[in-house]
Amino acid sequence: MSQNPRTTQDVAQQRAWNQLSLSERWDAQVEKTPGAIAVSFEDTQLTYQALNNRANQLAHYLQTLGVKPEVLVGICLERSLEQATALLGILKVGGAYVALDPSYPRDRLSLILEDTQAPVLLTQQSLTGALPDHGAQVVLLDSAQEAIAKQSLEDVENVASPNNLLYITYTSGSTGRPKGIAMPQLAILNLLEWQLRHYRLTESMRTLQLASLNFDVSCQEIFSTWLSGGTVVMIPEALRKNARGLSQFIVDAAINRLFIPAVALQQLVEGFLHAQKLPIQLQYVISGSEQLHITQAMTELFLQLPNCTLHNEYGPSETHVATYFDLPRSPRDWPSRPPIGQPIANTQVYLLNNEEMQVSPLKETGEVYIGGLGVARGYLNRPEKTLECFVSNPLDPEGNRLYKTGDLARYLPDGNLEFLGRIDHQVKIRGFRIELEEIEAALAQHPLVSETVVIAREDVPGDKRLVAYVVLFQQTSTVNELRQFLQQRLPDYMLPTTFVQLDALPLNPSRKLDRKALPAPDKVRPNLTESYLAPRSALEEKLVAIWQDVLDVQPIGVHDDFLDLGGDSLRATRVINRIREIFSAEVSIGSLLRESTVARQAQYLAALNGDAQGDGSMEEGDREQGDL
């Protein structure tokens, strides 16, 4: 499929847009809406002019440190207004930001800092101890406020062009090392221009800033809002992964636009329905990152939100958004698996035969190749991988590049694209793109692991999870030990929920790994460090019954850890809902992860009920409100 039809006026507008850098677009918006609220966080907010003044002072300060176009600047900050200031300050001097999530393991942060060799790092005093050794010049934004405040409030002279680098974002790598994607401003400008026109964004739009800066959708959340004069509403970190708290925040903050991965959307919808508080201000819900499945709960909620529309966006991090599909206005007409739709402006999508790069016949499956303005430069410091994945377009005489996605799709009769999965072992879990080989490489470093393979299983429809199969030199390692080993090396979203110990990996007649022969995890309690201890009270018995039903594992001991039993955020939500139904107690995912054994959870519930002994006397129907 070629790019969307464009009129002569469209092309002229696009050319004018492409001549302006992102910082120039920001400056124009400040001039247009200086008194509008640009960003809010907790009880504080900044107007466009106030945020611009802060960003200008930081930009002048960064110039004294040598930051200019193509210079990489690390950002390792907690969610705050300083995070917004840092993004704009870097942008104004033409630098490119490298987001470093403070929650990532030190090993992960070390790999990114080593790969980028960023000469400047913006952080805060409280995070310095969590950072690995590095050679960057550190700017502590909280400690350096006085020096930064001495800088000029005047706009920095624009020195960047749309062709300059905007950010480096890291994604999972098949070699065991994450890959840095180098994204130029032009790619994002094209996406932003399409979004502003397609969604008709206005100055009154309040967009939730939900994604971590490590993920490309955060760029979309923030800058599409700022370039339309709207307000970026930053959410406290404690609420990001709490479906109930998040749903309440969206209602209380009167959020109009929300970007959210499909699985998180399912949990959020359940939170709205359970609380019986509707987000009546919502106008746009934009899902992406993984296959969207329409559930009965989604249909039920959106039927009660006639002014809200649902949109499905598709695109790997190497191209950001490439295609979109607007679901029909009536939720009753929604397909169970919506297509990924058609290309956005100035984007081409081809379905090619993977062997010969010939166009796949209509209605037949082909590999998705993406071209146009949205394609990244390539992978930082990875020329061979760049040549492998960013290829010349055989259908373009000028040889413009295409990104080889590894995704499979086909055209539907109405011309929309249907996503059909992957051709390799890359997966998406809860919106995160994961190369299974990276997990395998990390797990293979354990001294007692002889062989390992990791796969994504979906034994229950809509419930995809990572399962690690391991062959050990000695059958002495426990699930706890393997999980803790990986926690030091990988971010939480890459940790397998289940570990299966095998005597040997299954092989096919060619003596190659037979992934289809890997057994489904059994329902027996895994090998844990803790000895099994049966429930000792009525309350513990009820909680064990809930855990066994949701986790599909038994027997569960009262000192077994929820995560070691295969628990994750989706199962945590189900456990919490069951606890609320049975005990009428207001608990949260945070409390479950803190009090992560049945014994501690029973004590917690008993304390809520005023039963300090935790002897199980809590009766069904008792209700206690807690700050959870």
XYZ file of C-alpha atoms in Angstrom:
628
model
C 0.000 0.000 0.000
C 1.304 3.441 -0.841
C 1.023 6.520 1.289
C -2.314 8.187 1.943
C -3.586 10.484 -0.852
C -2.324 14.028 -0.360
C -3.583 17.210 -1.990
C -1.282 19.931 -3.310
C -2.202 22.050 -0.270
C -1.361 19.143 2.040
C 2.068 18.740 0.476
C 2.750 22.486 0.747
C 1.778 22.471 4.427
C 3.979 19.461 5.018
C 6.971 21.134 3.371
C 6.481 24.229 5.543
C 6.243 22.025 8.626
C 9.371 20.084 7.727
C 11.411 23.283 7.532
C 10.813 24.018 11.226
C 12.584 22.251 14.049
C 10.644 20.965 17.020
C 11.976 23.766 19.219
C 10.775 26.366 16.702
C 7.321 24.783 16.766
C 7.380 25.002 20.566
C 8.455 28.658 20.492
C 5.569 29.460 18.137
C 3.108 27.806 20.502
C 4.464 29.751 23.497
C 3.923 32.973 21.567
C 0.370 31.882 20.758
C -0.704 30.644 24.221
C 1.729 32.061 26.823
C -0.798 31.958 29.684
C -2.216 28.492 29.023
C -1.229 25.642 31.311
C 1.475 23.564 29.621
C 2.132 20.957 32.312
C 0.775 19.982 35.715
C 2.092 17.604 38.353
C 0.406 16.972 41.671
C -0.434 20.433 43.068
C 1.835 22.463 40.783
C 1.406 23.678 37.235
C 3.342 25.799 34.781
C 2.098 28.011 31.975
C 3.700 27.841 28.557
C 5.629 31.042 29.304
C 6.804 29.854 32.729
C 7.941 26.488 31.385
C 9.638 28.227 28.474
C 11.544 30.502 30.862
C 12.801 27.526 32.874
C 13.761 25.642 29.724
C 15.613 28.685 28.352
C 17.725 29.000 31.491
C 18.598 25.309 31.388
C 19.344 25.540 27.649
C 21.806 28.405 28.163
C 23.437 26.420 30.969
C 23.720 23.323 28.762
C 25.392 25.399 26.067
C 28.159 26.226 28.517
C 28.708 22.465 28.844
C 29.060 22.028 25.080
C 25.619 20.635 24.307
C 24.641 21.306 20.700
C 23.003 19.398 17.807
C 23.817 15.665 17.763
C 25.182 15.733 21.340
C 23.561 13.117 23.589
C 22.292 14.110 27.030
C 21.156 11.556 29.578
C 18.014 12.147 31.650
C 17.636 10.193 34.881
C 14.876 11.922 36.853
C 11.819 11.005 38.847
C 8.500 12.197 37.454
C 8.388 15.937 38.073
C 8.136 19.316 36.409
C 11.945 19.200 36.178
C 11.579 16.262 33.797
C 9.511 18.431 31.425
C 12.002 21.275 31.775
C 14.904 18.942 30.999
C 13.293 17.696 27.777
C 12.715 21.231 26.503
C 16.097 22.508 27.621
C 17.880 19.781 25.649
C 15.604 20.353 22.670
C 16.282 24.093 22.588
C 20.046 23.620 22.109
C 19.516 20.887 19.541
C 20.734 18.036 21.732
C 19.247 14.542 21.775
C 17.962 13.000 24.987
C 18.664 9.512 26.313
C 16.127 8.467 28.928
C 17.440 6.436 31.858
C 14.677 4.963 33.993
C 15.662 5.179 37.691
C 13.902 1.832 38.283
C 16.140 -0.049 35.846
C 18.871 -2.345 37.220
C 22.342 -0.807 37.415
C 23.620 -3.283 34.799
C 20.999 -2.072 32.325
C 21.792 1.585 32.965
C 25.499 0.822 32.671
C 25.019 -0.721 29.213
C 23.112 2.341 27.990
C 25.628 4.838 29.372
C 28.514 2.841 27.933
C 26.857 2.606 24.521
C 25.848 6.262 24.222
C 28.897 7.822 25.908
C 26.628 10.771 26.703
C 28.922 13.625 27.837
C 26.232 15.215 30.053
C 23.782 13.594 32.454
C 20.828 15.407 34.064
C 19.726 13.826 37.318
C 18.922 14.639 40.954
C 20.741 14.177 44.248
C 18.560 11.298 45.463
C 19.357 9.178 42.397
C 23.133 9.470 42.273
C 23.624 6.374 44.396
C 21.545 4.264 41.993
C 23.630 5.192 38.947
C 26.574 3.045 37.796
C 30.041 4.432 37.142
C 30.147 6.638 34.056
C 32.184 9.402 32.487
C 29.430 11.977 31.973
C 29.433 15.429 33.474
C 26.599 15.345 36.009
C 24.117 18.181 36.432
C 22.041 17.787 39.606
C 18.982 19.824 38.732
C 17.956 20.198 42.372
C 21.433 21.233 43.574
C 22.278 23.379 40.536
C 19.114 25.500 40.638
C 20.948 28.618 41.777
C 23.519 28.429 38.969
C 20.860 27.677 36.353
C 18.621 30.493 37.604
C 21.403 32.993 36.796
C 21.093 32.201 33.096
C 19.111 34.291 30.611
C 15.348 33.921 30.207
C 15.626 34.776 26.516
C 14.974 32.136 23.874
C 18.080 30.354 22.653
C 18.849 30.961 19.009
C 17.651 27.961 17.058
C 20.595 25.855 15.936
C 18.815 22.582 15.143
C 17.150 21.351 11.983
C 14.487 18.663 11.495
C 17.251 16.332 10.378
C 19.011 16.474 13.730
C 18.700 13.694 16.252
C 15.854 13.968 18.802
C 16.351 10.945 21.059
C 17.942 7.544 21.529
C 15.557 4.961 22.939
C 16.577 1.432 23.835
C 14.734 -1.723 22.949
C 15.426 -5.367 23.657
C 18.221 -6.943 21.619
C 18.473 -10.490 20.240
C 22.206 -10.621 21.026
C 21.613 -10.084 24.715
C 22.370 -6.353 24.554
C 19.696 -3.651 24.157
C 19.701 -1.689 20.880
C 19.668 2.113 20.778
C 17.265 3.491 18.164
C 18.387 6.844 16.757
C 15.287 8.903 15.916
C 15.547 12.239 14.066
C 13.198 15.154 14.665
C 11.687 14.910 11.184
C 10.185 11.493 11.911
C 8.414 12.793 15.010
C 7.386 16.053 13.332
C 5.631 14.081 10.627
C 3.742 12.041 13.226
C 2.814 15.137 15.234
C 1.527 16.986 12.180
C -0.655 13.999 11.293
C -1.951 13.708 14.854
C -2.850 17.384 15.166
C -4.896 17.226 12.003
C -6.390 13.757 12.398
C -7.556 14.171 16.001
C -8.346 17.885 15.750
C -6.554 18.628 18.998
C -7.477 21.848 20.776
C -5.999 24.112 23.437
C -8.398 22.691 26.038
C -7.117 19.124 25.614
C -5.738 17.505 28.777
C -3.487 14.539 27.950
C -2.265 12.063 30.548
C 1.503 11.554 30.529
C 1.508 7.868 31.430
C 4.446 6.305 29.577
C 8.010 6.304 30.847
C 10.421 8.505 28.880
C 12.169 5.259 27.916
C 9.313 4.468 25.534
C 8.586 6.339 22.344
C 4.894 6.888 23.072
C 5.909 9.418 25.762
C 7.213 11.677 22.992
C 3.833 11.446 21.299
C 1.935 12.168 24.531
C 3.981 15.218 25.380
C 4.737 17.017 22.143
C 1.421 16.499 20.364
C -0.182 18.137 23.404
C 2.260 21.021 23.565
C 2.068 21.764 19.847
C -1.720 22.104 20.139
C -1.641 24.317 23.232
C -3.050 21.676 25.573
C -1.994 20.513 29.023
C 0.296 17.576 29.777
C -0.911 16.022 33.040
C 1.896 14.054 34.702
C 0.829 11.193 36.950
C 2.677 10.250 40.152
C 4.779 7.120 39.748
C 2.873 5.312 42.510
C -0.347 5.426 40.460
C 1.023 4.387 37.071
C 0.752 0.642 37.680
C -2.271 0.728 39.993
C -5.360 0.187 37.829
C -7.766 1.378 40.508
C -5.696 4.426 41.432
C -5.132 5.230 37.754
C -8.840 5.083 36.954
C -9.600 7.421 39.862
C -6.844 9.824 38.767
C -8.233 9.983 35.210
C -11.655 10.903 36.583
C -10.381 13.427 39.129
C -7.944 15.099 36.695
C -10.603 15.343 33.946
C -8.316 13.693 31.387
C -9.449 14.104 27.758
C -6.876 11.992 25.939
C -5.167 8.781 26.938
C -2.460 6.658 25.295
C -2.375 3.165 26.793
C -1.198 -0.377 25.869
C -3.950 -2.901 25.173
C -3.524 -5.078 28.275
C -3.323 -2.031 30.548
C -6.505 -0.773 28.899
C -8.286 -3.994 29.860
C -7.283 -3.541 33.494
C -8.202 0.143 33.452
C -11.659 -0.572 32.043
C -12.302 -3.046 34.860
C -11.182 -0.373 37.333
C -13.716 2.130 35.958
C -16.570 -0.377 35.991
C -15.750 -1.697 39.450
C -15.595 1.797 40.939
C -18.721 2.827 39.016
C -17.078 6.166 38.250
C -17.084 6.994 34.564
C -14.380 9.107 32.898
C -16.976 11.319 31.226
C -14.317 13.846 30.108
C -12.483 11.283 27.972
C -12.604 12.019 24.254
C -9.791 9.886 22.812
C -8.368 6.564 23.960
C -5.427 5.520 21.802
C -4.193 1.972 22.165
C -0.978 0.554 20.761
C 2.168 -1.427 21.493
C 0.445 -4.823 21.072
C -2.579 -6.560 19.576
C -5.811 -4.930 20.733
C -8.502 -7.361 21.922
C -11.996 -6.006 22.486
C -13.507 -7.437 25.661
C -17.099 -7.345 26.840
C -16.037 -4.948 29.592
C -14.602 -2.519 26.994
C -17.842 -2.592 25.036
C -19.832 -2.038 28.214
C -17.726 0.951 29.265
C -17.589 2.720 25.896
C -21.354 2.351 25.461
C -21.567 4.643 28.481
C -19.077 7.117 26.960
C -20.771 8.354 23.764
C -18.310 11.242 23.366
C -15.215 9.021 23.540
C -13.632 7.215 20.597
C -11.161 4.311 20.559
C -8.199 4.201 18.176
C -5.688 1.468 17.391
C -2.170 2.541 16.393
C 0.610 0.288 15.127
C 4.303 0.820 14.649
C 7.616 -0.485 15.993
C 9.925 1.864 17.870
C 12.069 2.137 14.717
C 9.231 4.011 12.963
C 7.013 5.033 15.873
C 3.396 5.097 14.602
C 3.067 3.763 11.054
C -0.619 2.833 10.730
C -3.873 3.580 12.499
C -7.444 2.311 12.709
C -10.346 4.344 14.080
C -12.919 2.011 15.585
C -16.561 2.635 14.633
C -18.517 5.072 16.776
C -20.791 2.322 18.079
C -18.966 -0.177 20.332
C -21.491 -2.825 19.292
C -19.849 -2.779 15.849
C -16.309 -3.314 17.111
C -14.479 -6.423 15.855
C -12.967 -8.636 18.558
C -9.472 -8.113 17.062
C -9.388 -4.704 15.349
C -7.066 -4.343 12.341
C -4.046 -2.060 12.431
C -5.569 -0.049 9.599
C -3.844 2.144 7.054
C -0.648 4.230 6.913
C -0.465 7.692 8.413
C 0.621 10.589 6.189
C 3.948 10.342 4.356
C 4.333 6.689 5.300
C 4.427 3.638 3.074
C 3.678 0.106 4.203
C 4.547 -2.895 2.035
C 3.860 -6.575 2.525
C 6.807 -8.351 0.982
C 7.936 -11.913 0.521
C 10.693 -12.321 3.075
C 12.919 -14.370 0.763
C 12.843 -12.301 -2.412
C 11.311 -9.010 -1.199
C 8.543 -9.280 -3.758
C 5.099 -7.861 -3.091
C 2.852 -10.480 -1.499
C -0.385 -11.207 -3.374
C -3.553 -9.663 -1.980
C -5.142 -11.591 0.892
C -1.895 -13.470 1.476
C 0.417 -13.015 4.429
C 3.584 -10.979 4.010
C 6.235 -9.352 6.153
C 5.606 -5.696 7.006
C 8.166 -3.215 5.665
C 7.753 0.476 6.518
C 9.095 3.461 4.605
C 8.623 7.210 4.580
C 9.489 10.113 6.835
C 9.008 8.163 10.060
C 11.919 5.737 9.660
C 14.731 6.052 12.200
C 18.358 6.557 11.199
C 19.244 3.112 12.489
C 20.806 1.610 15.604
C 23.440 3.549 17.508
C 26.912 1.984 17.102
C 25.400 -1.084 15.403
C 26.204 -0.693 11.663
C 25.740 -4.385 10.831
C 22.371 -4.583 12.584
C 21.337 -1.330 10.909
C 22.155 -2.722 7.456
C 20.239 -5.896 8.278
C 17.038 -4.140 9.365
C 17.059 -0.862 7.386
C 17.119 -1.889 3.724
C 16.802 -0.236 0.338
C 13.295 -0.089 -1.071
C 13.243 -2.392 -4.139
C 10.085 -0.633 -5.356
C 11.616 2.839 -5.235
C 14.061 3.840 -7.992
C 15.724 6.272 -5.579
C 16.351 3.435 -3.132
C 14.860 5.117 -0.065
C 15.068 2.927 2.999
C 12.517 0.566 4.465
C 12.472 -0.810 7.972
C 12.118 -4.596 8.031
C 9.778 -5.131 10.989
C 9.610 -8.918 11.302
C 5.844 -8.534 11.713
C 3.363 -10.450 9.592
C 0.158 -8.987 8.164
C -2.313 -9.259 5.318
C -4.835 -6.987 3.642
C -8.496 -7.339 4.507
C -11.132 -6.853 1.781
C -11.762 -3.277 2.978
C -8.082 -2.372 2.496
C -7.128 -2.370 6.162
C -4.133 -4.307 7.400
C -4.586 -7.216 9.790
C -1.704 -7.980 12.164
C -0.809 -11.698 12.248
C 2.133 -11.984 14.630
C 5.895 -12.331 14.275
C 8.269 -14.300 12.063
C 10.886 -14.622 14.836
C 10.987 -14.991 18.591
C 10.312 -11.366 19.425
C 7.169 -10.859 21.503
C 5.143 -8.107 23.100
C 4.025 -8.522 26.684
C 1.829 -5.855 28.291
C 2.921 -3.405 25.610
C 6.669 -4.009 25.941
C 8.686 -5.296 23.018
C 10.970 -8.112 24.122
C 13.644 -10.125 22.362
C 13.484 -13.502 24.079
C 17.150 -14.092 23.313
C 18.092 -11.215 25.620
C 16.390 -12.928 28.565
C 18.003 -16.242 27.605
C 21.434 -14.606 27.435
C 21.005 -13.113 30.904
C 19.703 -16.346 32.421
C 22.530 -18.359 30.848
C 25.006 -16.341 32.930
C 23.745 -18.055 36.085
C 26.498 -20.480 37.147
C 24.086 -23.408 37.589
C 22.153 -22.959 34.331
C 23.265 -25.393 31.650
C 20.656 -24.607 28.979
C 17.682 -22.306 28.804
C 14.972 -21.155 26.450
C 12.306 -18.539 27.040
C 8.970 -18.380 25.227
C 5.728 -16.454 25.473
C 2.767 -18.708 26.221
C -0.917 -17.907 25.945
C -2.508 -21.050 27.346
C -5.498 -18.930 28.383
C -6.733 -16.532 25.636
C -5.705 -12.955 26.402
C -3.309 -14.049 29.156
C 0.168 -13.998 27.624
C 3.129 -14.652 29.909
C 6.862 -15.303 29.725
C 7.953 -18.821 30.646
C 11.610 -19.752 31.168
C 12.663 -23.392 30.722
C 15.973 -24.248 32.375
C 18.277 -27.251 32.524
C 20.514 -27.038 35.594
C 23.928 -28.514 36.286
C 22.696 -29.209 39.807
C 19.058 -29.369 40.847
C 19.653 -26.981 43.713
C 18.552 -23.610 42.356
C 15.102 -22.397 43.251
C 12.692 -20.112 41.412
C 13.468 -17.393 43.961
C 17.187 -17.534 43.171
C 16.712 -17.481 39.397
C 14.276 -14.566 39.617
C 16.565 -12.587 41.917
C 19.489 -13.254 39.578
C 17.559 -11.792 36.627
C 16.287 -8.841 38.659
C 19.875 -7.607 38.862
C 20.171 -7.628 35.064
C 16.800 -6.977 33.442
C 13.916 -4.549 33.925
C 10.819 -5.967 35.595
C 8.790 -6.273 32.394
C 11.349 -8.761 31.017
C 11.240 -11.131 34.005
C 9.574 -14.505 33.298
C 6.518 -15.127 35.442
C 7.144 -18.888 35.429
C 10.297 -21.033 35.573
C 10.115 -24.682 34.497
C 13.016 -27.015 35.312
C 13.657 -29.755 32.748
C 16.113 -32.622 32.590
C 16.788 -31.712 28.937
C 15.355 -29.384 26.316
C 13.199 -31.190 23.705
C 14.800 -31.664 20.285
C 13.318 -32.459 16.880
C 14.719 -35.204 14.594
C 17.268 -32.685 13.273
C 18.563 -32.262 16.820
C 17.330 -28.680 16.957
C 15.247 -27.199 19.728
C 11.596 -28.168 19.343
C 9.758 -25.206 20.826
C 6.380 -26.789 20.167
C 7.330 -29.698 22.426
C 8.060 -27.482 25.427
C 5.527 -28.543 28.051
C 2.917 -26.240 29.490
C 3.810 -25.250 33.052
C 2.158 -27.667 35.449
C -0.078 -26.530 38.248
C 2.153 -27.858 41.004
C 3.902 -25.565 43.466
C 7.374 -24.757 42.061
C 10.671 -25.428 43.796
C 10.991 -22.519 46.235
C 13.439 -21.574 48.937
C 10.640 -21.483 51.495
C 9.296 -24.750 52.874
C 5.596 -25.351 52.390
C 3.422 -24.242 55.312
C -0.343 -24.808 55.237
C -2.878 -22.127 56.234
C -3.269 -21.661 59.992
C -6.465 -19.601 60.163
C -9.765 -19.147 58.370
C -8.524 -15.909 56.817
C -5.372 -17.552 55.470
C -7.467 -20.428 54.084
C -9.671 -17.980 52.170
C -6.661 -16.111 50.788
C -4.919 -19.354 49.756
C -8.084 -20.384 47.918
C -8.114 -17.076 46.024
C -4.416 -17.332 45.123
C -4.700 -20.961 44.007
C -7.669 -20.158 41.783
C -6.113 -17.080 40.156
C -2.557 -18.441 39.841
C -3.731 -21.962 38.944
C -1.071 -23.417 41.252
C -1.447 -25.655 44.278
C -0.705 -26.174 47.023
C 0.275 -22.639 47.972
C 2.001 -22.127 51.293
C 1.393 -19.098 53.431
C 5.033 -17.963 53.076
C 5.223 -18.397 49.275
C 5.872 -15.167 47.379
C 3.241 -14.018 44.866
C 5.763 -13.277 42.098
C 7.629 -16.560 42.603
C 4.330 -18.395 42.049
C 3.895 -16.792 38.614
C 2.062 -13.657 39.668
C 2.109 -10.515 37.546
C 0.157 -7.262 37.328
C -2.771 -8.876 35.521
C -3.109 -11.660 38.099
C -2.569 -9.178 40.903
C -5.573 -7.218 39.644
C -7.664 -10.383 39.701
C -6.563 -11.255 43.231
C -7.355 -7.732 44.425
C -10.822 -7.833 42.836
C -11.562 -11.146 44.529
C -10.423 -9.802 47.915
C -12.674 -6.782 47.491
C -15.645 -8.977 46.568
C -15.182 -11.440 49.438
C -14.008 -9.145 52.231
C -15.259 -5.724 51.035
C -11.806 -4.419 51.900
C -10.250 -1.631 49.855
C -6.810 -2.984 48.940
C -4.436 -2.190 46.091
C -1.884 -3.882 43.884
C 0.774 -1.967 45.796
C -0.294 -3.580 49.062
C -0.272 -7.024 47.459
C 3.274 -6.545 46.173
C 4.428 -5.190 49.525
C 2.668 -7.863 51.584
C 3.467 -10.495 48.970
C 2.735 -13.685 50.928
C -0.558 -15.027 52.195
C 0.657 -14.727 55.776
C 1.545 -11.031 55.423
C -1.591 -10.302 53.391
C -3.728 -11.909 56.122
C -2.050 -9.753 58.782
C -2.624 -6.682 56.611
C -6.327 -7.429 56.148
C -6.730 -8.244 59.818
C -5.140 -4.914 60.739
C -7.559 -3.111 58.436
C -10.387 -4.835 60.276
C -8.950 -4.000 63.682
C -8.080 -7.646 64.399
C -4.495 -7.215 65.550
C -4.068 -10.944 66.204
C -4.858 -11.886 62.623
C -6.676 -14.980 63.843
C -9.023 -15.132 60.900
C -12.051 -13.640 62.630
C -12.602 -11.165 59.781
C -16.097 -11.807 58.536
C -17.283 -11.444 54.957
C -19.065 -8.145 54.579
C -16.828 -6.290 57.041
C -15.550 -3.137 55.363
C -12.584 -0.972 56.153
C -11.269 1.917 54.138
C -7.514 2.230 53.919
C -5.030 4.574 52.289
C -3.628 2.012 49.877
